[in-house]
Short mmCIF file of C-alpha atoms in Angstrom, two decimals:
data_model
loop_
_atom_site.label_atom_id
_atom_site.label_comp_id
_atom_site.label_asym_id
_atom_site.label_seq_id
_atom_site.Cartn_x
_atom_site.Cartn_y
_atom_site.Cartn_z
CA MET G 1 131.05 107.00 91.36
CA LEU G 2 129.37 103.77 90.68
CA GLN G 3 127.82 101.11 92.57
CA ILE G 4 125.46 98.12 91.11
CA ARG G 5 123.04 96.40 93.56
CA HIS G 6 122.24 92.99 91.67
CA SER G 7 118.69 91.80 91.83
CA GLU G 8 120.06 88.34 93.22
CA GLU G 9 121.26 89.33 95.78
CA ARG G 10 118.32 92.02 97.28
CA GLY G 11 117.37 89.86 100.55
CA ALA G 12 114.99 87.69 99.76
CA ALA G 13 111.78 86.94 102.05
CA ASN G 14 109.26 84.03 101.26
CA HIS G 15 106.19 83.57 102.90
CA GLY G 16 103.24 81.89 100.87
CA TRP G 17 101.32 84.76 100.58
CA LEU G 18 104.11 87.36 100.04
CA ASN G 19 107.52 87.24 98.28
CA SER G 20 109.63 90.52 98.98
CA HIS G 21 113.28 91.58 97.71
CA HIS G 22 114.47 94.32 99.84
CA SER G 23 116.66 95.94 98.49
CA PHE G 24 117.90 97.98 100.98
CA SER G 25 117.95 95.68 105.52
CA PHE G 26 114.71 95.15 106.35
CA GLY G 27 113.18 93.31 108.67
CA SER G 28 115.27 89.60 109.72
CA TYR G 29 116.67 90.93 106.61
CA HIS G 30 119.99 92.82 107.52
CA ASP G 31 122.92 93.77 105.02
CA PRO G 32 125.30 96.63 106.84
CA LYS G 33 126.69 97.22 103.25
CA HIS G 34 123.47 97.98 102.56
CA MET G 35 121.44 100.12 105.36
CA GLY G 36 120.47 102.60 102.81
CA PHE G 37 120.96 105.43 100.64
CA GLY G 38 120.93 108.78 102.19
CA PRO G 39 117.26 108.95 103.28
CA LEU G 40 116.24 106.56 101.02
CA LEU G 41 116.07 103.20 103.39
CA VAL G 42 112.98 100.87 101.41
CA ILE G 43 112.40 99.67 98.63
CA ASN G 44 110.88 96.38 98.42
CA GLU G 45 109.29 94.97 95.54
CA ASP G 46 106.36 92.71 97.30
CA ARG G 47 104.33 90.39 94.93
CA VAL G 48 100.89 89.12 97.34
CA THR G 49 98.20 86.59 96.28
CA PRO G 50 95.02 86.71 96.36
CA GLY G 51 93.13 88.44 99.43
CA GLN G 52 95.86 88.36 101.39
CA GLY G 53 98.04 91.11 102.71
CA PHE G 54 100.12 92.93 105.46
CA GLY G 55 96.86 93.44 108.50
CA THR G 56 96.55 96.78 110.67
CA HIS G 57 99.94 98.31 112.00
CA GLY G 58 102.28 101.39 112.75
CA HIS G 59 104.24 104.00 111.66
CA ARG G 60 105.56 106.75 112.48
CA ASP G 61 108.00 109.31 111.79
CA MET G 62 108.12 107.81 107.95
CA GLU G 63 107.30 108.35 104.23
CA ILE G 64 105.78 105.64 103.12
CA ILE G 65 105.81 105.92 99.26
CA SER G 66 104.04 102.86 97.28
CA TYR G 67 104.46 102.23 93.15
CA VAL G 68 101.43 99.69 91.68
CA LEU G 69 102.76 97.57 89.13
CA ASP G 70 100.53 95.18 88.59
CA GLY G 71 96.62 94.13 90.36
CA ALA G 72 94.73 96.27 92.46
CA LEU G 73 96.27 97.29 96.20
CA GLU G 74 94.00 97.76 99.19
CA HIS G 75 94.51 100.53 101.66
CA LYS G 76 92.66 101.62 104.89
CA ASP G 77 94.25 103.21 107.76
CA SER G 78 93.55 105.20 110.50
CA MET G 79 92.72 108.75 108.88
CA GLY G 80 89.90 107.42 107.74
CA THR G 81 91.56 107.00 103.76
CA GLY G 82 90.27 103.72 102.33
CA SER G 83 91.16 103.58 98.60
CA VAL G 84 92.26 100.56 95.93
CA LEU G 85 94.90 101.08 93.57
CA HIS G 86 96.36 100.25 90.02
CA TYR G 87 99.23 100.23 88.25
CA GLY G 88 100.14 104.24 87.57
CA ASP G 89 98.49 104.81 90.74
CA VAL G 90 101.02 105.99 93.39
CA GLN G 91 100.35 106.05 96.86
CA ARG G 92 102.27 108.45 99.46
CA MET G 93 101.34 108.62 103.77
CA SER G 94 103.29 110.27 105.47
CA ALA G 95 103.46 108.86 108.88
CA GLY G 96 104.46 111.88 111.64
CA THR G 97 103.77 111.37 115.31
CA GLY G 98 101.66 107.86 114.09
CA VAL G 99 100.10 106.35 112.09
CA ARG G 100 98.07 102.42 111.44
CA HIS G 101 97.32 101.09 108.09
CA SER G 102 96.76 97.94 106.33
CA GLU G 103 97.22 96.78 102.78
CA PHE G 104 95.64 93.48 100.57
CA ASN G 105 95.06 92.03 97.66
CA HIS G 106 91.77 93.54 96.75
CA SER G 107 91.99 90.98 94.77
CA GLN G 108 90.06 87.12 95.33
CA THR G 109 91.56 86.17 91.45
CA ASP G 110 94.73 87.67 90.98
CA GLY G 111 97.99 88.17 92.65
CA LEU G 112 99.00 92.13 93.23
CA HIS G 113 102.66 93.49 92.19
CA PHE G 114 104.43 96.95 93.77
CA LEU G 115 106.85 98.79 95.43
CA GLN G 116 107.31 99.68 99.03
CA ILE G 117 109.05 102.97 99.11
CA TRP G 118 109.78 104.39 102.20
CA ILE G 119 112.34 107.23 102.85
CA GLN G 120 113.07 109.48 106.07
CA PRO G 121 111.40 112.45 106.36
CA SER G 122 113.49 115.74 107.11
CA VAL G 123 111.28 116.70 109.85
CA THR G 124 109.47 114.85 112.46
CA GLY G 125 106.39 115.27 114.96
CA ILE G 126 104.25 116.11 111.41
CA ALA G 127 100.62 115.38 112.36
CA PRO G 128 99.95 112.15 109.97
CA SER G 129 98.21 112.40 105.98
CA TYR G 130 97.03 111.35 102.98
CA GLU G 131 98.07 111.05 99.04
CA GLU G 132 97.61 108.99 96.08
CA LYS G 133 97.33 110.37 93.03
CA HIS G 134 97.36 108.98 88.90
CA PHE G 135 100.64 108.78 86.51
CA ALA G 136 98.82 107.47 83.28
CA PRO G 137 101.82 105.87 81.56
CA GLU G 138 101.70 107.47 78.22
CA THR G 139 102.91 110.29 80.41
CA LYS G 140 105.89 108.16 81.79
CA GLN G 141 107.20 107.61 77.61
CA GLY G 142 109.62 108.43 77.03
CA LYS G 143 110.35 111.30 79.33
CA LEU G 144 111.40 112.05 82.77
CA ARG G 145 108.21 111.78 84.91
CA LEU G 146 107.95 113.92 88.81
CA ILE G 147 106.22 112.06 91.05
CA ALA G 148 107.02 112.90 94.55
CA SER G 149 108.28 115.98 95.31
CA SER G 150 109.23 117.95 98.29
CA ASP G 151 107.23 120.64 96.93
CA GLY G 152 103.76 118.68 94.97
CA ARG G 153 105.37 120.16 91.52
CA GLN G 154 104.06 119.58 88.35
CA GLY G 155 101.37 117.64 90.26
CA SER G 156 103.88 115.00 91.91
CA VAL G 157 103.27 113.30 95.99
CA LEU G 158 104.92 115.64 97.97
CA ILE G 159 106.86 113.93 100.53
CA HIS G 160 108.02 115.72 103.64
CA GLN G 161 112.38 115.37 102.51
CA ASN G 162 114.61 117.71 100.25
CA ALA G 163 113.43 114.36 97.40
CA ALA G 164 112.86 114.01 94.61
CA ILE G 165 111.63 111.03 92.16
CA TYR G 166 110.83 110.59 88.63
CA ALA G 167 109.79 107.43 86.45
CA SER G 168 110.69 106.46 82.93
CA ILE G 169 109.13 103.64 81.03
CA MET G 170 111.88 103.03 77.72
CA LYS G 171 111.26 101.68 74.49
CA GLU G 172 114.89 100.93 72.49
CA GLY G 173 116.28 104.57 71.06
CA ASP G 174 114.82 106.00 73.59
CA ALA G 175 117.37 108.08 75.70
CA LEU G 176 117.35 110.79 78.44
CA GLU G 177 120.03 112.56 80.82
CA HIS G 178 119.07 114.21 83.89
CA ALA G 179 121.71 116.84 85.33
CA LEU G 180 122.90 116.35 89.18
CA ASP G 181 123.26 119.39 91.51
CA GLN G 182 126.38 119.71 94.04
CA GLY G 183 126.21 117.26 96.61
CA ARG G 184 123.06 115.63 94.93
CA THR G 185 123.19 111.95 94.07
CA ALA G 186 120.85 109.05 92.67
CA TYR G 187 119.46 105.49 93.04
CA VAL G 188 118.21 104.30 90.15
CA HIS G 189 115.62 101.31 90.60
CA LEU G 190 115.26 99.30 87.49
CA ILE G 191 111.59 97.55 87.50
CA ARG G 192 111.56 95.56 83.84
CA GLY G 193 113.07 94.93 80.64
CA SER G 194 116.91 96.54 80.11
CA LEU G 195 118.65 99.46 80.05
CA VAL G 196 121.46 101.76 80.29
CA VAL G 197 123.14 103.48 83.13
CA ASN G 198 126.19 106.11 82.68
CA GLY G 199 126.92 102.65 81.06
CA THR G 200 126.29 100.21 83.67
CA PRO G 201 123.67 97.30 81.88
CA LEU G 202 120.94 97.18 84.27
CA LYS G 203 118.25 94.50 84.26
CA ALA G 204 115.34 94.65 85.79
CA GLY G 205 115.48 94.87 89.70
CA ASP G 206 119.38 95.45 89.80
CA ALA G 207 119.82 99.62 90.52
CA LEU G 208 122.30 101.43 90.48
CA LYS G 209 123.06 103.61 92.92
CA LEU G 210 125.33 107.63 91.68
CA THR G 211 127.55 109.79 93.47
CA GLN G 212 130.14 112.53 92.45
CA GLU G 213 128.39 111.90 89.50
CA ALA G 214 127.53 115.37 87.52
CA LYS G 215 124.90 113.65 85.79
CA VAL G 216 122.99 110.66 85.35
CA THR G 217 122.43 108.87 81.71
CA LEU G 218 119.22 106.48 80.00
CA ASP G 219 120.30 104.31 77.53
CA HIS G 220 119.83 101.09 75.10
CA ALA G 221 116.60 100.64 77.12
CA GLU G 222 114.20 97.31 76.18
CA ASP G 223 110.77 97.84 77.37
CA ALA G 224 112.28 99.56 80.65
CA GLU G 225 110.52 100.23 83.19
CA VAL G 226 112.04 102.47 85.98
CA LEU G 227 111.91 105.19 88.88
CA LEU G 228 115.33 108.05 89.05
CA PHE G 229 115.00 108.59 93.12
CA ASP G 230 117.44 112.17 92.67
CA LEU G 231 118.77 113.24 96.63
CA PRO G 232 120.29 114.56 99.65
CA TYR G 233 124.56 113.32 99.70
#
């Protein structure tokens, strides 16, 4: 079964310094038809103006993943971690028993564009932890590059959930396929360009929910960058 989530139907929040689009219910945006997909609870596409950002705030029992698309994301947290992330960088923070952090646009002149992803963990009450890794564009070109997994395999960041996240950059003529084990679902979020997923055309910002499907096929790409989530049902 396939269900498309059109980009223009996402929740929108424009605070001046922050322009955000919510794939699922978040903050003041509430839609009972879009409360998450399995353990995937949040995909926010955030654009932050120069020098602005999210002040220090707290989380607990959540896997928080940042996927930087453009600009420089500055991160500081109560674990003592501080870094600036750029395109190709993936950040994972396991909030566990509780962590406080801030996220800012490091640049005073250029905008910041990134995806903020929240996944509900399969365990609670663990010690907070942090990890970041760089995935160069060429490692994602024409292939599905594992960027997050439950065991950190293939150099991916480790998340505390039986889920996997793949990233790909696809040009015209590229075609990919991902098999889904029984009892698994998939969520495909198109970041840029255009793509056809299981026969369904997607444009930038669109997503497709796949349930009771044996595989995910991605083809007819045009300058596409995409995330594929392999999730428990």
